[in-house]
Tab-separated table of C-alpha atoms and ligand atoms in Angstrom:
chain	number	residue	atom	x	y	z
A	169	MET	CA	-30.633	12.567	-41.416
A	170	ALA	CA	-29.724	9.349	-43.920
A	171	ILE	CA	-26.732	9.612	-46.221
A	172	LEU	CA	-26.221	5.806	-48.495
A	173	VAL	CA	-22.523	6.107	-49.770
A	174	THR	CA	-21.542	4.043	-53.098
A	175	GLY	CA	-18.283	2.740	-53.107
A	176	GLY	CA	-17.750	3.482	-49.031
A	177	ALA	CA	-15.035	0.771	-48.507
A	178	GLY	CA	-13.229	2.642	-51.105
A	179	TYR	CA	-10.154	5.452	-50.408
A	180	ILE	CA	-12.242	8.910	-50.351
A	181	GLY	CA	-15.128	7.029	-49.199
A	182	SER	CA	-13.990	5.748	-46.254
A	183	HIS	CA	-12.478	8.405	-44.610
A	184	THR	CA	-15.041	10.790	-46.164
A	185	SER	CA	-17.884	7.813	-44.527
A	186	VAL	CA	-15.342	8.796	-41.049
A	187	GLU	CA	-16.007	12.795	-41.279
A	188	LEU	CA	-19.725	11.634	-41.981
A	189	LEU	CA	-19.772	9.568	-38.704
A	190	ASN	CA	-18.610	12.241	-36.568
A	191	ALA	CA	-20.526	15.181	-37.639
A	192	ASP	CA	-23.677	12.434	-36.799
A	193	TYR	CA	-25.118	11.515	-40.164
A	194	GLU	CA	-26.982	7.877	-40.414
A	195	LEU	CA	-24.388	6.100	-42.880
A	196	ILE	CA	-25.333	3.609	-45.092
A	197	ILE	CA	-23.082	2.657	-46.877
A	198	LEU	CA	-22.691	0.411	-50.304
A	199	ASP	CA	-20.365	-1.501	-52.039
A	200	ASN	CA	-19.526	-4.685	-53.878
A	201	PHE	CA	-15.695	-5.217	-53.048
A	202	SER	CA	-14.243	-4.327	-56.734
A	203	ASN	CA	-11.338	-2.032	-55.978
A	204	SER	CA	-11.521	-2.498	-52.233
A	205	LYS	CA	-11.358	-4.087	-48.985
A	206	LYS	CA	-13.844	-5.147	-46.351
A	207	GLU	CA	-11.188	-4.221	-43.356
A	208	SER	CA	-11.617	-0.837	-44.077
A	209	LEU	CA	-15.294	-1.585	-42.437
A	210	ASN	CA	-13.796	-2.321	-39.336
A	211	ARG	CA	-11.404	0.629	-39.073
A	212	ILE	CA	-14.316	3.302	-40.132
A	213	ARG	CA	-16.341	1.625	-37.518
A	214	ASP	CA	-12.612	1.631	-35.434
A	215	ILE	CA	-11.946	4.950	-35.883
A	216	THR	CA	-15.527	6.474	-35.054
A	217	GLY	CA	-16.754	4.479	-32.491
A	218	LYS	CA	-19.537	4.999	-34.292
A	219	ASP	CA	-21.815	1.927	-36.814
A	220	PHE	CA	-23.309	1.944	-39.819
A	221	THR	CA	-25.560	0.017	-41.852
A	222	PHE	CA	-23.382	-1.994	-45.342
A	223	TYR	CA	-25.094	-3.380	-48.283
A	224	GLU	CA	-22.741	-5.452	-50.562
A	225	VAL	CA	-24.669	-3.832	-53.719
A	226	ASP	CA	-22.693	-3.882	-57.635
A	227	LEU	CA	-24.637	-0.595	-58.794
A	228	LEU	CA	-25.038	-2.522	-62.000
A	229	ASN	CA	-27.464	-4.454	-60.255
A	230	ARG	CA	-31.007	-2.556	-60.010
A	231	GLU	CA	-32.649	-5.285	-57.807
A	232	ASP	CA	-30.360	-5.316	-55.354
A	233	LEU	CA	-30.090	-1.470	-55.036
A	234	GLU	CA	-33.935	-0.718	-54.621
A	235	LYS	CA	-33.841	-2.677	-52.144
A	236	VAL	CA	-31.502	-0.803	-50.296
A	237	PHE	CA	-33.442	2.148	-50.798
A	238	LEU	CA	-36.756	-0.140	-49.025
A	239	ASP	CA	-35.411	-0.378	-45.972
A	240	ASN	CA	-33.825	3.439	-45.632
A	241	GLN	CA	-35.495	6.466	-45.363
A	242	ILE	CA	-32.844	7.780	-47.705
A	243	ASP	CA	-32.076	11.478	-47.639
A	244	ALA	CA	-28.997	12.178	-50.314
A	245	VAL	CA	-26.339	10.019	-51.803
A	246	ILE	CA	-23.098	10.321	-52.131
A	247	HIS	CA	-21.612	8.532	-54.833
A	248	PHE	CA	-18.416	7.535	-55.088
A	249	ALA	CA	-18.974	4.366	-56.675
A	250	GLY	CA	-16.475	3.504	-60.670
A	251	LEU	CA	-13.951	2.354	-61.717
A	252	LYS	CA	-10.675	4.956	-61.977
A	253	ALA	CA	-7.529	3.586	-63.565
A	254	VAL	CA	-6.638	5.929	-66.941
A	255	GLY	CA	-4.683	2.802	-68.253
A	256	GLU	CA	-6.961	0.287	-67.620
A	257	SER	CA	-9.823	2.566	-68.545
A	258	VAL	CA	-7.934	2.766	-72.952
A	259	SER	CA	-7.379	-0.527	-72.395
A	260	ILE	CA	-11.454	-1.841	-71.498
A	261	PRO	CA	-13.286	1.121	-71.658
A	262	LEU	CA	-16.642	-0.733	-72.114
A	263	HIS	CA	-15.798	-1.949	-68.542
A	264	TYR	CA	-15.740	1.239	-67.690
A	265	TYR	CA	-18.447	2.658	-69.742
A	266	HIS	CA	-21.251	0.301	-68.350
A	267	ASN	CA	-19.433	0.328	-64.282
A	268	ASN	CA	-19.293	3.841	-64.738
A	269	ILE	CA	-21.797	5.417	-66.063
A	270	THR	CA	-24.727	2.600	-66.652
A	271	GLY	CA	-23.901	2.226	-62.572
A	272	THR	CA	-25.055	6.166	-62.102
A	273	ILE	CA	-27.685	6.178	-64.831
A	274	ILE	CA	-29.564	2.971	-62.665
A	275	LEU	CA	-28.517	4.980	-59.536
A	276	CYS	CA	-30.238	8.104	-60.576
A	277	ASP	CA	-33.060	6.274	-61.769
A	278	VAL	CA	-34.122	4.724	-58.655
A	279	MET	CA	-33.642	7.636	-56.548
A	280	GLN	CA	-35.818	9.380	-58.913
A	281	LYS	CA	-37.989	6.976	-58.357
A	282	TYR	CA	-38.547	7.053	-54.442
A	283	GLY	CA	-37.532	11.297	-54.507
A	284	VAL	CA	-34.322	10.845	-53.503
A	285	LYS	CA	-32.392	14.273	-55.705
A	286	ASN	CA	-29.763	15.448	-53.412
A	287	LEU	CA	-26.821	13.993	-55.569
A	288	VAL	CA	-23.330	15.034	-54.620
A	289	PHE	CA	-20.402	13.297	-57.120
A	290	SER	CA	-17.031	12.041	-57.585
A	291	SER	CA	-16.048	14.088	-60.431
A	292	SER	CA	-12.053	14.587	-61.185
A	293	ALA	CA	-9.864	17.422	-62.663
A	294	THR	CA	-9.536	15.016	-65.082
A	295	VAL	CA	-12.425	16.384	-66.723
A	296	TYR	CA	-9.940	19.637	-68.384
A	297	GLY	CA	-8.278	17.291	-70.220
A	298	MET	CA	-5.280	19.888	-71.819
A	299	PRO	CA	-5.773	23.011	-70.121
A	300	ASN	CA	-4.666	25.918	-71.558
A	301	SER	CA	-3.699	28.087	-68.139
A	302	VAL	CA	-3.098	27.716	-64.671
A	303	PRO	CA	-4.826	28.352	-61.986
A	304	ILE	CA	-7.786	25.863	-63.827
A	305	THR	CA	-11.358	27.058	-62.782
A	306	GLU	CA	-15.163	25.250	-63.646
A	307	ASP	CA	-15.743	27.148	-66.096
A	308	PHE	CA	-12.592	25.755	-68.788
A	309	PRO	CA	-13.209	23.905	-71.465
A	310	LEU	CA	-14.554	19.698	-71.106
A	311	CYS	CA	-12.437	17.999	-73.281
A	312	SER	CA	-11.274	14.183	-71.890
A	313	THR	CA	-8.719	12.914	-72.818
A	314	ASN	CA	-8.651	8.775	-71.954
A	315	PRO	CA	-12.093	5.943	-71.470
A	316	TYR	CA	-12.451	7.229	-67.246
A	317	GLY	CA	-12.203	10.692	-67.903
A	318	ARG	CA	-14.844	10.914	-70.774
A	319	THR	CA	-16.685	8.304	-68.363
A	320	LYS	CA	-17.071	11.448	-65.415
A	321	GLN	CA	-17.615	13.872	-68.078
A	322	MET	CA	-20.504	11.826	-69.647
A	323	ILE	CA	-21.248	11.883	-66.511
A	324	GLU	CA	-21.913	15.523	-65.985
A	325	GLU	CA	-23.987	15.976	-68.234
A	326	ILE	CA	-27.063	13.326	-67.726
A	327	ILE	CA	-26.617	14.986	-64.436
A	328	ARG	CA	-27.076	18.394	-65.960
A	329	ASP	CA	-30.390	16.901	-68.284
A	330	ILE	CA	-32.288	15.119	-65.643
A	331	TYR	CA	-31.777	18.105	-63.634
A	332	VAL	CA	-33.393	20.267	-66.620
A	333	SER	CA	-36.200	17.521	-66.721
A	334	ASP	CA	-37.042	17.936	-63.188
A	335	GLU	CA	-35.694	21.011	-60.730
A	336	LYS	CA	-36.148	18.824	-57.227
A	337	TRP	CA	-32.456	18.233	-57.658
A	338	SER	CA	-30.022	19.326	-56.345
A	339	VAL	CA	-25.638	18.399	-57.089
A	340	ALA	CA	-22.164	19.196	-56.402
A	341	LEU	CA	-20.120	17.532	-58.978
A	342	LEU	CA	-16.662	17.887	-56.836
A	343	ARG	CA	-13.862	17.635	-59.484
A	344	TYR	CA	-11.131	16.106	-57.168
A	345	PHE	CA	-7.489	17.513	-57.935
A	346	ASN	CA	-4.839	14.927	-56.556
A	347	PRO	CA	-6.319	13.407	-53.683
A	348	ILE	CA	-2.916	11.503	-51.566
A	349	GLY	CA	-2.405	11.176	-47.159
A	350	ALA	CA	-4.152	9.522	-45.300
A	351	HIS	CA	-6.180	9.986	-41.991
A	352	SER	CA	-4.638	10.655	-38.913
A	353	SER	CA	-4.878	7.233	-37.177
A	354	GLY	CA	-2.917	5.478	-39.692
A	355	LEU	CA	-5.720	2.976	-40.045
A	356	ILE	CA	-7.440	3.930	-43.152
A	357	GLY	CA	-6.021	5.091	-46.121
A	358	GLU	CA	-4.986	4.062	-50.140
A	359	ASP	CA	-4.805	0.545	-50.697
A	360	PRO	CA	-3.897	0.534	-54.585
A	361	ASN	CA	-3.697	-2.892	-56.456
A	362	GLY	CA	-0.473	-4.815	-57.527
A	363	ILE	CA	2.090	-1.990	-58.511
A	364	PRO	CA	0.845	1.409	-58.005
A	365	ASN	CA	-0.333	4.149	-61.111
A	366	ASN	CA	0.448	6.596	-58.797
A	367	LEU	CA	2.810	9.189	-57.640
A	368	MET	CA	2.481	9.238	-53.122
A	369	PRO	CA	1.630	5.930	-53.499
A	370	TYR	CA	4.035	4.499	-55.432
A	371	ILE	CA	6.452	6.479	-53.368
A	372	THR	CA	5.233	5.479	-50.219
A	373	GLN	CA	5.943	1.021	-51.534
A	374	VAL	CA	9.457	2.857	-52.819
A	375	ALA	CA	9.806	3.606	-48.577
A	376	SER	CA	8.961	0.368	-47.447
A	377	GLY	CA	11.617	-1.261	-49.806
A	378	LYS	CA	8.893	-2.487	-51.476
A	379	LEU	CA	10.146	-1.152	-55.181
A	380	LYS	CA	13.512	-0.353	-55.389
A	381	GLU	CA	12.282	3.185	-57.415
A	382	LEU	CA	11.192	6.103	-58.561
A	383	LYS	CA	10.708	6.228	-62.070
A	384	VAL	CA	10.083	10.452	-62.754
A	385	PHE	CA	8.509	10.923	-65.719
A	386	GLY	CA	10.040	13.202	-67.946
A	387	ASN	CA	12.698	16.331	-65.941
A	388	ASP	CA	11.430	18.293	-69.531
A	389	TYR	CA	8.543	20.154	-68.852
A	390	PRO	CA	8.295	23.947	-68.788
A	391	THR	CA	8.801	23.872	-64.603
A	392	ASN	CA	11.187	24.959	-62.095
A	393	ASP	CA	12.428	21.620	-61.703
A	394	GLY	CA	10.983	20.623	-64.675
A	395	THR	CA	8.908	17.490	-63.531
A	396	GLY	CA	5.138	17.819	-63.829
A	397	VAL	CA	3.145	19.765	-60.837
A	398	ARG	CA	0.418	19.199	-59.336
A	399	ASP	CA	-2.409	19.939	-56.714
A	400	TYR	CA	-1.958	17.388	-53.957
A	401	ILE	CA	-5.111	17.038	-51.830
A	402	HIS	CA	-4.991	15.950	-48.576
A	403	VAL	CA	-8.007	12.881	-47.985
A	404	VAL	CA	-9.092	13.835	-45.404
A	405	ASP	CA	-9.717	18.225	-46.600
A	406	LEU	CA	-11.087	15.728	-50.092
A	407	ALA	CA	-13.163	14.503	-47.603
A	408	ILE	CA	-14.747	17.307	-45.724
A	409	GLY	CA	-15.358	19.533	-48.747
A	410	HIS	CA	-18.295	16.505	-49.530
A	411	ILE	CA	-19.742	17.207	-45.937
A	412	ARG	CA	-19.547	20.862	-47.067
A	413	ALA	CA	-20.958	20.470	-50.311
A	414	LEU	CA	-23.661	17.883	-48.559
A	415	GLU	CA	-24.677	21.465	-46.383
A	416	LYS	CA	-25.541	23.036	-49.699
A	417	ILE	CA	-27.622	20.406	-51.849
A	418	MET	CA	-29.479	19.863	-48.949
A	419	SER	CA	-30.389	24.217	-48.988
A	420	ILE	CA	-31.179	24.212	-53.015
A	421	THR	CA	-32.087	22.444	-55.986
A	422	GLY	CA	-29.987	23.428	-59.299
A	423	VAL	CA	-26.004	21.352	-60.693
A	424	GLU	CA	-22.778	22.683	-59.531
A	425	ALA	CA	-19.311	21.708	-60.558
A	426	TYR	CA	-16.850	22.752	-57.818
A	427	ASN	CA	-12.763	22.813	-58.006
A	428	LEU	CA	-11.327	21.097	-54.336
A	429	GLY	CA	-7.439	20.771	-54.635
A	430	THR	CA	-5.532	23.465	-52.396
A	431	GLY	CA	-4.950	25.550	-55.622
A	432	LYS	CA	-1.140	25.494	-54.627
A	433	GLY	CA	1.234	22.881	-57.294
A	434	TYR	CA	3.976	20.910	-56.201
A	435	SER	CA	6.565	18.456	-58.533
A	436	VAL	CA	7.566	15.394	-58.751
A	437	LEU	CA	11.100	16.346	-56.914
A	438	GLU	CA	9.423	18.994	-54.428
A	439	MET	CA	7.210	16.190	-53.809
A	440	VAL	CA	10.299	13.170	-53.444
A	441	ASP	CA	12.116	15.615	-51.472
A	442	THR	CA	9.165	16.501	-48.811
A	443	PHE	CA	8.804	13.005	-48.543
A	444	GLU	CA	12.085	12.320	-47.614
A	445	LYS	CA	12.586	15.008	-45.434
A	446	VAL	CA	9.064	13.254	-42.859
A	447	SER	CA	10.194	10.158	-43.377
A	448	GLY	CA	13.485	10.016	-43.073
A	449	LYS	CA	13.732	7.757	-45.768
A	450	THR	CA	16.151	7.973	-48.515
A	451	ILE	CA	13.584	7.965	-51.602
A	452	SER	CA	15.912	6.692	-54.898
A	453	TYR	CA	14.755	7.913	-58.234
A	454	SER	CA	15.784	7.746	-61.979
A	455	ILE	CA	14.264	9.926	-64.605
A	456	VAL	CA	12.177	8.935	-67.635
A	457	GLY	CA	10.838	9.419	-70.537
A	458	ARG	CA	7.851	11.233	-70.533
A	459	ARG	CA	4.494	9.051	-69.513
A	460	PRO	CA	1.731	8.935	-72.832
A	461	GLY	CA	-1.691	11.272	-71.682
A	462	ASP	CA	0.720	13.120	-69.099
A	463	ILE	CA	0.203	17.366	-68.761
A	464	SER	CA	3.026	18.975	-67.809
A	465	THR	CA	0.962	21.771	-65.004
A	466	CYS	CA	-1.829	21.394	-62.801
A	467	PHE	CA	-3.769	22.549	-60.511
A	468	ALA	CA	-6.792	24.107	-59.660
A	469	ASN	CA	-8.361	27.728	-58.315
A	470	PRO	CA	-10.481	26.695	-55.231
A	471	SER	CA	-11.779	30.184	-54.772
A	472	LYS	CA	-15.784	28.779	-55.747
A	473	ALA	CA	-15.723	25.743	-53.185
A	474	LYS	CA	-14.345	29.476	-50.763
A	475	GLU	CA	-17.830	31.142	-51.418
A	476	GLU	CA	-20.220	28.491	-52.386
A	477	LEU	CA	-18.676	25.923	-49.702
A	478	ASN	CA	-17.488	27.359	-47.236
A	479	TRP	CA	-15.091	24.643	-47.244
A	480	VAL	CA	-10.712	25.241	-48.433
A	481	ALA	CA	-8.496	22.348	-47.776
A	482	LYS	CA	-6.059	23.249	-44.918
A	483	ARG	CA	-3.799	20.685	-44.304
A	484	GLY	CA	-0.172	21.456	-45.622
A	485	ILE	CA	1.995	18.923	-48.260
A	486	LYS	CA	4.021	18.276	-45.179
A	487	GLU	CA	1.226	16.864	-43.562
A	488	MET	CA	0.149	14.930	-46.198
A	489	CYS	CA	3.470	13.018	-46.748
A	490	GLU	CA	3.535	12.494	-43.278
A	491	ASP	CA	0.137	10.808	-43.132
A	492	SER	CA	0.716	8.969	-46.217
A	493	TRP	CA	4.302	7.680	-44.769
A	494	ARG	CA	1.656	6.320	-41.718
A	495	TRP	CA	-0.857	4.512	-43.272
A	496	GLN	CA	2.236	2.671	-45.433
A	497	SER	CA	4.466	2.208	-43.254
A	498	THR	CA	2.481	0.392	-40.597
A	499	ASN	CA	0.269	-1.280	-43.247
A	500	PRO	CA	2.786	-2.457	-45.538
A	501	ASN	CA	0.430	-4.913	-47.166
A	502	GLY	CA	-2.286	-2.250	-46.901
A	503	TYR	CA	-6.037	-4.556	-46.042
A	504	GLU	CA	-4.971	-7.696	-46.609
A	505	ILE	CA	-6.555	-10.466	-44.627
A	506	THR	CA	-5.064	-9.676	-41.019
A	507	ILE	CA	-5.721	-12.151	-37.971
A	508	LYS	CA	-7.426	-9.601	-36.308
A	509	GLU	CA	-9.934	-9.567	-39.735
A	510	THR	CA	-10.245	-13.059	-39.643
A	511	ILE	CA	-11.710	-13.309	-35.497
A	512	ARG	CA	-14.448	-10.207	-36.650
A	513	ASN	CA	-15.556	-11.920	-38.998
B	756	NAD	P1	-11.236	3.968	-55.150
B	756	NAD	O1	-11.163	2.451	-56.114
B	756	NAD	O2	-10.534	3.020	-53.594
B	756	NAD	O3	-13.424	3.486	-54.330
B	756	NAD	C1	-14.349	3.192	-55.320
B	756	NAD	C2	-14.930	1.871	-55.086
B	756	NAD	O4	-16.494	2.337	-55.289
B	756	NAD	C3	-13.982	1.117	-54.565
B	756	NAD	O5	-14.297	0.360	-53.054
B	756	NAD	C4	-14.815	0.289	-54.992
B	756	NAD	O6	-14.794	-0.932	-54.535
B	756	NAD	C5	-16.212	0.530	-55.591
B	756	NAD	N1	-17.269	0.414	-56.390
B	756	NAD	C6	-16.633	0.991	-58.359
B	756	NAD	N2	-17.744	0.477	-59.032
B	756	NAD	C7	-19.257	0.092	-57.844
B	756	NAD	C8	-19.703	-1.110	-58.238
B	756	NAD	N3	-20.654	-1.122	-60.121
B	756	NAD	N4	-20.539	-1.413	-57.026
B	756	NAD	C9	-20.450	-1.152	-56.375
B	756	NAD	N5	-19.150	-0.158	-55.713
B	756	NAD	C10	-18.613	-0.653	-56.840
B	756	NAD	O7	-11.210	4.921	-55.555
B	756	NAD	P2	-11.520	6.819	-54.696
B	756	NAD	O8	-10.024	6.860	-55.365
B	756	NAD	O9	-11.419	5.944	-53.800
B	756	NAD	O10	-12.009	7.456	-55.081
B	756	NAD	C11	-13.773	7.394	-55.219
B	756	NAD	C12	-14.360	7.845	-56.352
B	756	NAD	O11	-13.535	8.977	-56.871
B	756	NAD	C13	-14.274	7.161	-57.892
B	756	NAD	O12	-15.274	7.720	-58.285
B	756	NAD	C14	-13.477	8.096	-58.527
B	756	NAD	O13	-12.536	7.876	-59.454
B	756	NAD	C15	-13.065	9.539	-58.333
B	756	NAD	N6	-12.033	10.390	-58.093
B	756	NAD	C16	-10.501	9.338	-57.337
B	756	NAD	C17	-9.657	9.874	-57.821
B	756	NAD	C18	-8.080	9.844	-57.021
B	756	NAD	O14	-7.363	9.888	-57.183
B	756	NAD	N7	-7.918	9.563	-55.859
B	756	NAD	C19	-9.931	11.375	-58.388
B	756	NAD	C20	-10.546	12.364	-58.734
B	756	NAD	C21	-11.109	11.254	-58.651
B	757	UFG	N1	5.037	10.416	-61.655
B	757	UFG	C1	5.645	9.692	-62.145
B	757	UFG	N2	6.429	9.014	-61.679
B	757	UFG	C2	4.637	7.500	-60.766
B	757	UFG	C3	3.519	7.675	-60.198
B	757	UFG	C4	4.283	9.882	-61.327
B	757	UFG	O1	7.033	10.513	-62.407
B	757	UFG	O2	5.275	6.014	-60.959
B	757	UFG	C5	4.132	11.916	-61.830
B	757	UFG	C6	3.170	12.179	-63.320
B	757	UFG	O3	4.412	12.068	-64.265
B	757	UFG	C7	2.892	13.566	-63.303
B	757	UFG	C8	2.377	13.893	-61.209
B	757	UFG	O4	3.196	12.033	-60.905
B	757	UFG	O5	3.688	14.468	-63.189
B	757	UFG	C9	0.816	12.707	-60.129
B	757	UFG	O6	1.200	11.761	-61.309
B	757	UFG	P1	0.002	10.950	-60.847
B	757	UFG	O7	-0.697	9.096	-61.765
B	757	UFG	O8	0.069	10.868	-59.468
B	757	UFG	O9	-1.337	12.190	-60.382
B	757	UFG	P2	-2.482	12.354	-62.079
B	757	UFG	O10	-2.502	13.593	-62.559
B	757	UFG	O11	-1.428	12.172	-63.090
B	757	UFG	O12	-3.582	11.624	-62.244
B	757	UFG	C10	-4.145	11.386	-61.182
B	757	UFG	C11	-5.461	9.994	-61.479
B	757	UFG	C12	-6.808	10.975	-62.266
B	757	UFG	C13	-7.458	12.207	-62.555
B	757	UFG	C14	-5.703	13.172	-62.699
B	757	UFG	C15	-6.425	14.548	-61.798
B	757	UFG	O13	-4.356	9.221	-61.418
B	757	UFG	O14	-7.133	10.059	-62.268
B	757	UFG	O15	-5.342	12.706	-60.872
B	757	UFG	O16	-7.523	14.585	-61.043
B	757	UFG	F1	-7.437	12.200	-62.857
C-alpha cells in the first residue's frame, strides 16, 4: 500500500515515516523544506535501511502536486505539512491561513481528482482553546484562540464538508497534545529554527549550554506547584498512532476526531526535575510572568483512540526526557549541514 506523507521531512512526519517503512508501507514523501532540512530524509533511510520516493514540492503549487499523484498509485495521504508557530501566526495570519488552509484545499482537491479519499490529518489540542475542564474529550467545544489554531479548526470543518458532499471519503483528524522526545537512535528529532518556543527543546538547549536559563512562565496557576500542566506525548507513540489511524480509515468511511495524548499531565517543574535526573544536568531557571494566551492545565482523555484505534501511548516522561536529551546532545546543531551530508549530496 502506497502512502503519501506531506511534511515528511519535519519533526512528526519523519518519525511517522520511519514507522511506515518499518511496517512495510510504500512511502512517498513531499516537503518544501520551509521548516525542515534534507538531512532528515537521509536519517530516515539510515534508521530503517529502506528507501522511499521524495518530491520537493510546495502544496500551494497544484501543478507540482498533481505530478506526484500522476507518478504514483497513492492509497492514502498523511497530511503534516503546515506552519505551526502560535506567536508567528498572530504576526502573519494571512501567511498561515494561506499556507495551511489553501495548501489543504489544493491537496484535497487533487486527491478528489485522482480518486484518493483516505486521509489522516494533523490537527491539534489547540482547537479546544481554553477548555472548561480536564480531561478533554473529543466532543468538547472547539474555540481556538489564535490564527494557527483557527487554521486547524477550519480545516477540520472543511474536511467534514467534503465528506458530506462525498461519503466515500475516510478521514481521521488527529488532535495531538504536546509531542516531545525523539527516535531512540538519536538520529532524528525536533530541530527548531532559532530560539525554541516550546518547553522541551528549550530545556535541552539550556542543558547543552546553548541557552542560559529557562524562563518558567508563571507559578501562580491552580496546579500542584503553580506551573502549567500539559499532556506530553512521546513522538514515537504519536507516530504509531498514525499507523493505527491509517489502518482504521482503510476499513471504513467517515470523519472522526481522536485525541492523541497520554491522559496524564505534568507541570513545568516536574518536567525540569525529571529531565535533570535522566540527563545528570542542572537546568537553571527563573520564574517570570505568565505567557499571554497560555492555559493552566491541559490533558487528554485518550479513551476513544484506545477503543476505536487500538492505540495507547506507552512511553513515559522519563523515556521522553532521555530521548530528547540523546537527540540534542548528539546533534547539538540539529540537522545543520555536516560533512556527512555534504558528501552524500
Ligand atoms: P514541522 O514544522 O517539523 O513539520 C512540518 C513540515 O511541513 C515541515 O517539514 C515543513 O517544511 C513542511 N511544510 C510546511 N508548509 C508546507 C507546504 N506548503 N508545502 C510542503 N511542505 C510544507 O512540524 P511538526 O511538529 O512535525 O508538525 C507536523 C504537523 O503537526 C503540523 O501540521 C503541525 O501543525 C501539527 N501539530 C504539531 C504539534 C507540535 O507540537 N509539534 C502539535 C499539534 C499539531
Ligand atoms: N513553558 C515555559 N517556558 C518556556 C516554554 C514553555 O514555562 O520557555 C511552559 C508553558 O507556559 C506551558 C508549558 O511550558 O505551561 C508547555 O509549553 P509549550 O510551549 O511547550 O506548549 P503549549 O502547550 O503552550 O503549546 C503546544 C504547541 C501548540 C499546540 C499545543 C497543543 O506549541 O502549537 O501545544 O497541542 F497547539
